């Protein structure tokens, strides 16, 4: 199983307007280790040595069939369900790596850094944009809608599959809206698709 994560996919999140990454005409694709997957309501254990850990609520897509060089017009055939997830980021480490011109993967791939909720079949979502939100301790901290993405789910699948074969069970974190923020020990995290709670776990 592969876990893909997209950076800079919501304009409201792209604060660094002069960054070459923000100005890219193609998606910024990162990878997360399969050991970073957190599911089934298991708690997130904060790694003390990594400093500040930030939540990034995202719409997550589940790949449902094998595909390579998928045309965008057919990309909708290659995923069957979505959920709300959290792409946790070791922010202090990420900033150090970026400052030194190094890849960010270590800040995105620690154990538990890819939380996913209950999968919702696409046919249960209706038409139009997919809304999602994240609550921390029963307070909404992030809200997003797939219609606000710079690159749609279908375009992301088409782009990634040019380089990497997609397989059944691969996951795609599609990017986070603004604002993000830190998590702390004893926080209670819940995620929603529309009004349906699909994600719930504690921070330890």
PDB file of C-alpha atoms in Angstrom, residues 21-135:
ATOM      1  CA  UNK A  21       5.938  25.505  -4.780  1.00  0.00           C
ATOM      2  CA  UNK A  22       2.858  27.721  -4.630  1.00  0.00           C
ATOM      3  CA  UNK A  23       3.411  28.868  -8.216  1.00  0.00           C
ATOM      4  CA  UNK A  24       3.821  25.367  -9.632  1.00  0.00           C
ATOM      5  CA  UNK A  25       1.470  24.459 -12.451  1.00  0.00           C
ATOM      6  CA  UNK A  26       1.566  20.801 -11.373  1.00  0.00           C
ATOM      7  CA  UNK A  27       0.708  19.227  -8.002  1.00  0.00           C
ATOM      8  CA  UNK A  28       3.278  18.857  -5.231  1.00  0.00           C
ATOM      9  CA  UNK A  29       3.220  15.143  -4.322  1.00  0.00           C
ATOM     10  CA  UNK A  30       4.712  13.707  -1.137  1.00  0.00           C
ATOM     11  CA  UNK A  31       4.805  10.127   0.142  1.00  0.00           C
ATOM     12  CA  UNK A  32       4.012   8.816   3.608  1.00  0.00           C
ATOM     13  CA  UNK A  33       5.303   5.499   4.941  1.00  0.00           C
ATOM     14  CA  UNK A  34       2.759   2.686   5.238  1.00  0.00           C
ATOM     15  CA  UNK A  35       3.672   2.477   8.940  1.00  0.00           C
ATOM     16  CA  UNK A  36       2.260   5.990   9.378  1.00  0.00           C
ATOM     17  CA  UNK A  37      -1.296   4.698   8.848  1.00  0.00           C
ATOM     18  CA  UNK A  38      -3.562   5.250  11.874  1.00  0.00           C
ATOM     19  CA  UNK A  39      -7.053   3.738  11.725  1.00  0.00           C
ATOM     20  CA  UNK A  40      -9.719   2.010  13.753  1.00  0.00           C
ATOM     21  CA  UNK A  41      -9.872   4.705  16.416  1.00  0.00           C
ATOM     22  CA  UNK A  42      -6.394   3.913  17.714  1.00  0.00           C
ATOM     23  CA  UNK A  43      -4.764   6.822  19.597  1.00  0.00           C
ATOM     24  CA  UNK A  44      -2.000   8.998  18.226  1.00  0.00           C
ATOM     25  CA  UNK A  45       1.072   8.820  20.456  1.00  0.00           C
ATOM     26  CA  UNK A  46       2.955  12.093  20.129  1.00  0.00           C
ATOM     27  CA  UNK A  47       6.671  11.540  19.495  1.00  0.00           C
ATOM     28  CA  UNK A  48       8.418  13.781  22.028  1.00  0.00           C
ATOM     29  CA  UNK A  49      11.591  14.095  19.987  1.00  0.00           C
ATOM     30  CA  UNK A  50       9.820  15.704  17.009  1.00  0.00           C
ATOM     31  CA  UNK A  51       8.543  18.839  18.711  1.00  0.00           C
ATOM     32  CA  UNK A  52       5.331  20.482  17.526  1.00  0.00           C
ATOM     33  CA  UNK A  53       2.884  18.199  15.691  1.00  0.00           C
ATOM     34  CA  UNK A  54       0.188  19.922  13.595  1.00  0.00           C
ATOM     35  CA  UNK A  55      -3.129  18.561  12.351  1.00  0.00           C
ATOM     36  CA  UNK A  56      -4.013  18.951   8.682  1.00  0.00           C
ATOM     37  CA  UNK A  57      -7.553  17.767   7.953  1.00  0.00           C
ATOM     38  CA  UNK A  58      -7.933  16.323   4.476  1.00  0.00           C
ATOM     39  CA  UNK A  59     -10.314  14.491   2.207  1.00  0.00           C
ATOM     40  CA  UNK A  60      -8.785  11.036   1.674  1.00  0.00           C
ATOM     41  CA  UNK A  61      -9.487   8.889  -1.384  1.00  0.00           C
ATOM     42  CA  UNK A  62      -9.243   5.091  -1.586  1.00  0.00           C
ATOM     43  CA  UNK A  63      -7.937   3.656  -4.861  1.00  0.00           C
ATOM     44  CA  UNK A  64     -10.045   0.690  -5.985  1.00  0.00           C
ATOM     45  CA  UNK A  65      -8.269  -0.737  -9.027  1.00  0.00           C
ATOM     46  CA  UNK A  66      -4.909  -1.066 -10.741  1.00  0.00           C
ATOM     47  CA  UNK A  67      -4.034   1.796 -13.035  1.00  0.00           C
ATOM     48  CA  UNK A  68      -1.120   3.392 -14.885  1.00  0.00           C
ATOM     49  CA  UNK A  69      -1.157   6.578 -17.017  1.00  0.00           C
ATOM     50  CA  UNK A  70      -4.872   7.038 -16.345  1.00  0.00           C
ATOM     51  CA  UNK A  71      -6.601   9.670 -18.513  1.00  0.00           C
ATOM     52  CA  UNK A  72      -8.325  12.264 -16.348  1.00  0.00           C
ATOM     53  CA  UNK A  73     -11.688  11.574 -17.993  1.00  0.00           C
ATOM     54  CA  UNK A  74     -11.515   7.972 -16.725  1.00  0.00           C
ATOM     55  CA  UNK A  75      -9.994   8.676 -13.309  1.00  0.00           C
ATOM     56  CA  UNK A  76     -13.369   8.489 -11.531  1.00  0.00           C
ATOM     57  CA  UNK A  77     -13.363   4.753 -12.219  1.00  0.00           C
ATOM     58  CA  UNK A  78     -10.277   4.224 -10.057  1.00  0.00           C
ATOM     59  CA  UNK A  79     -11.579   5.184  -6.609  1.00  0.00           C
ATOM     60  CA  UNK A  80     -14.663   4.011  -4.770  1.00  0.00           C
ATOM     61  CA  UNK A  81     -14.765   5.696  -1.363  1.00  0.00           C
ATOM     62  CA  UNK A  82     -13.588   8.725   0.599  1.00  0.00           C
ATOM     63  CA  UNK A  83     -13.184   9.686   4.226  1.00  0.00           C
ATOM     64  CA  UNK A  84     -11.933  12.491   6.426  1.00  0.00           C
ATOM     65  CA  UNK A  85      -8.344  12.009   7.515  1.00  0.00           C
ATOM     66  CA  UNK A  86      -5.555  13.891   9.241  1.00  0.00           C
ATOM     67  CA  UNK A  87      -2.150  14.379   7.667  1.00  0.00           C
ATOM     68  CA  UNK A  88      -0.101  15.039  10.795  1.00  0.00           C
ATOM     69  CA  UNK A  89       3.062  17.065  10.276  1.00  0.00           C
ATOM     70  CA  UNK A  90       6.083  17.465  12.541  1.00  0.00           C
ATOM     71  CA  UNK A  91       6.198  21.213  11.927  1.00  0.00           C
ATOM     72  CA  UNK A  92       9.527  22.014  13.581  1.00  0.00           C
ATOM     73  CA  UNK A  93      11.252  19.250  11.661  1.00  0.00           C
ATOM     74  CA  UNK A  94       9.554  20.231   8.404  1.00  0.00           C
ATOM     75  CA  UNK A  95      10.743  23.807   8.743  1.00  0.00           C
ATOM     76  CA  UNK A  96      14.320  22.692   9.389  1.00  0.00           C
ATOM     77  CA  UNK A  97      14.281  20.360   6.396  1.00  0.00           C
ATOM     78  CA  UNK A  98      12.803  22.989   4.093  1.00  0.00           C
ATOM     79  CA  UNK A  99      15.294  25.607   5.299  1.00  0.00           C
ATOM     80  CA  UNK A 100      18.136  23.264   4.375  1.00  0.00           C
ATOM     81  CA  UNK A 101      16.621  22.438   0.987  1.00  0.00           C
ATOM     82  CA  UNK A 102      15.937  18.823   1.976  1.00  0.00           C
ATOM     83  CA  UNK A 103      12.883  16.593   1.331  1.00  0.00           C
ATOM     84  CA  UNK A 104      10.049  16.790   3.870  1.00  0.00           C
ATOM     85  CA  UNK A 105       9.128  13.113   4.079  1.00  0.00           C
ATOM     86  CA  UNK A 106      10.520  12.540   7.573  1.00  0.00           C
ATOM     87  CA  UNK A 107       8.178  15.208   8.937  1.00  0.00           C
ATOM     88  CA  UNK A 108       5.191  13.489   7.302  1.00  0.00           C
ATOM     89  CA  UNK A 109       5.950   9.794   7.774  1.00  0.00           C
ATOM     90  CA  UNK A 110       6.350   9.161  11.487  1.00  0.00           C
ATOM     91  CA  UNK A 111       4.163   6.448  13.030  1.00  0.00           C
ATOM     92  CA  UNK A 112       0.534   7.557  13.219  1.00  0.00           C
ATOM     93  CA  UNK A 113       0.978  10.513  10.865  1.00  0.00           C
ATOM     94  CA  UNK A 114      -1.752   9.359   8.454  1.00  0.00           C
ATOM     95  CA  UNK A 115      -5.048   9.033  10.315  1.00  0.00           C
ATOM     96  CA  UNK A 116      -8.038   7.805   8.301  1.00  0.00           C
ATOM     97  CA  UNK A 117     -11.667   7.401   9.259  1.00  0.00           C
ATOM     98  CA  UNK A 118     -14.539   5.191   8.181  1.00  0.00           C
ATOM     99  CA  UNK A 119     -14.847   4.870   4.408  1.00  0.00           C
ATOM    100  CA  UNK A 120     -17.975   6.273   2.758  1.00  0.00           C
ATOM    101  CA  UNK A 121     -18.894   4.900  -0.696  1.00  0.00           C
ATOM    102  CA  UNK A 122     -19.045   7.556  -3.376  1.00  0.00           C
ATOM    103  CA  UNK A 123     -22.630   6.670  -4.250  1.00  0.00           C
ATOM    104  CA  UNK A 124     -23.672   7.746  -0.736  1.00  0.00           C
ATOM    105  CA  UNK A 125     -22.346  11.285  -1.170  1.00  0.00           C
ATOM    106  CA  UNK A 126     -24.551  12.638  -3.933  1.00  0.00           C
ATOM    107  CA  UNK A 127     -23.307  15.211  -6.424  1.00  0.00           C
ATOM    108  CA  UNK A 128     -21.340  18.417  -6.004  1.00  0.00           C
ATOM    109  CA  UNK A 129     -18.442  19.192  -3.724  1.00  0.00           C
ATOM    110  CA  UNK A 130     -17.651  16.982  -0.738  1.00  0.00           C
ATOM    111  CA  UNK A 131     -17.555  18.869   2.552  1.00  0.00           C
ATOM    112  CA  UNK A 132     -15.437  17.796   5.509  1.00  0.00           C
ATOM    113  CA  UNK A 133     -14.421  19.213   8.859  1.00  0.00           C
ATOM    114  CA  UNK A 134     -12.198  18.503  11.848  1.00  0.00           C
ATOM    115  CA  UNK A 135     -13.078  19.116  15.493  1.00  0.00           C
TER     116      UNK A 135
END
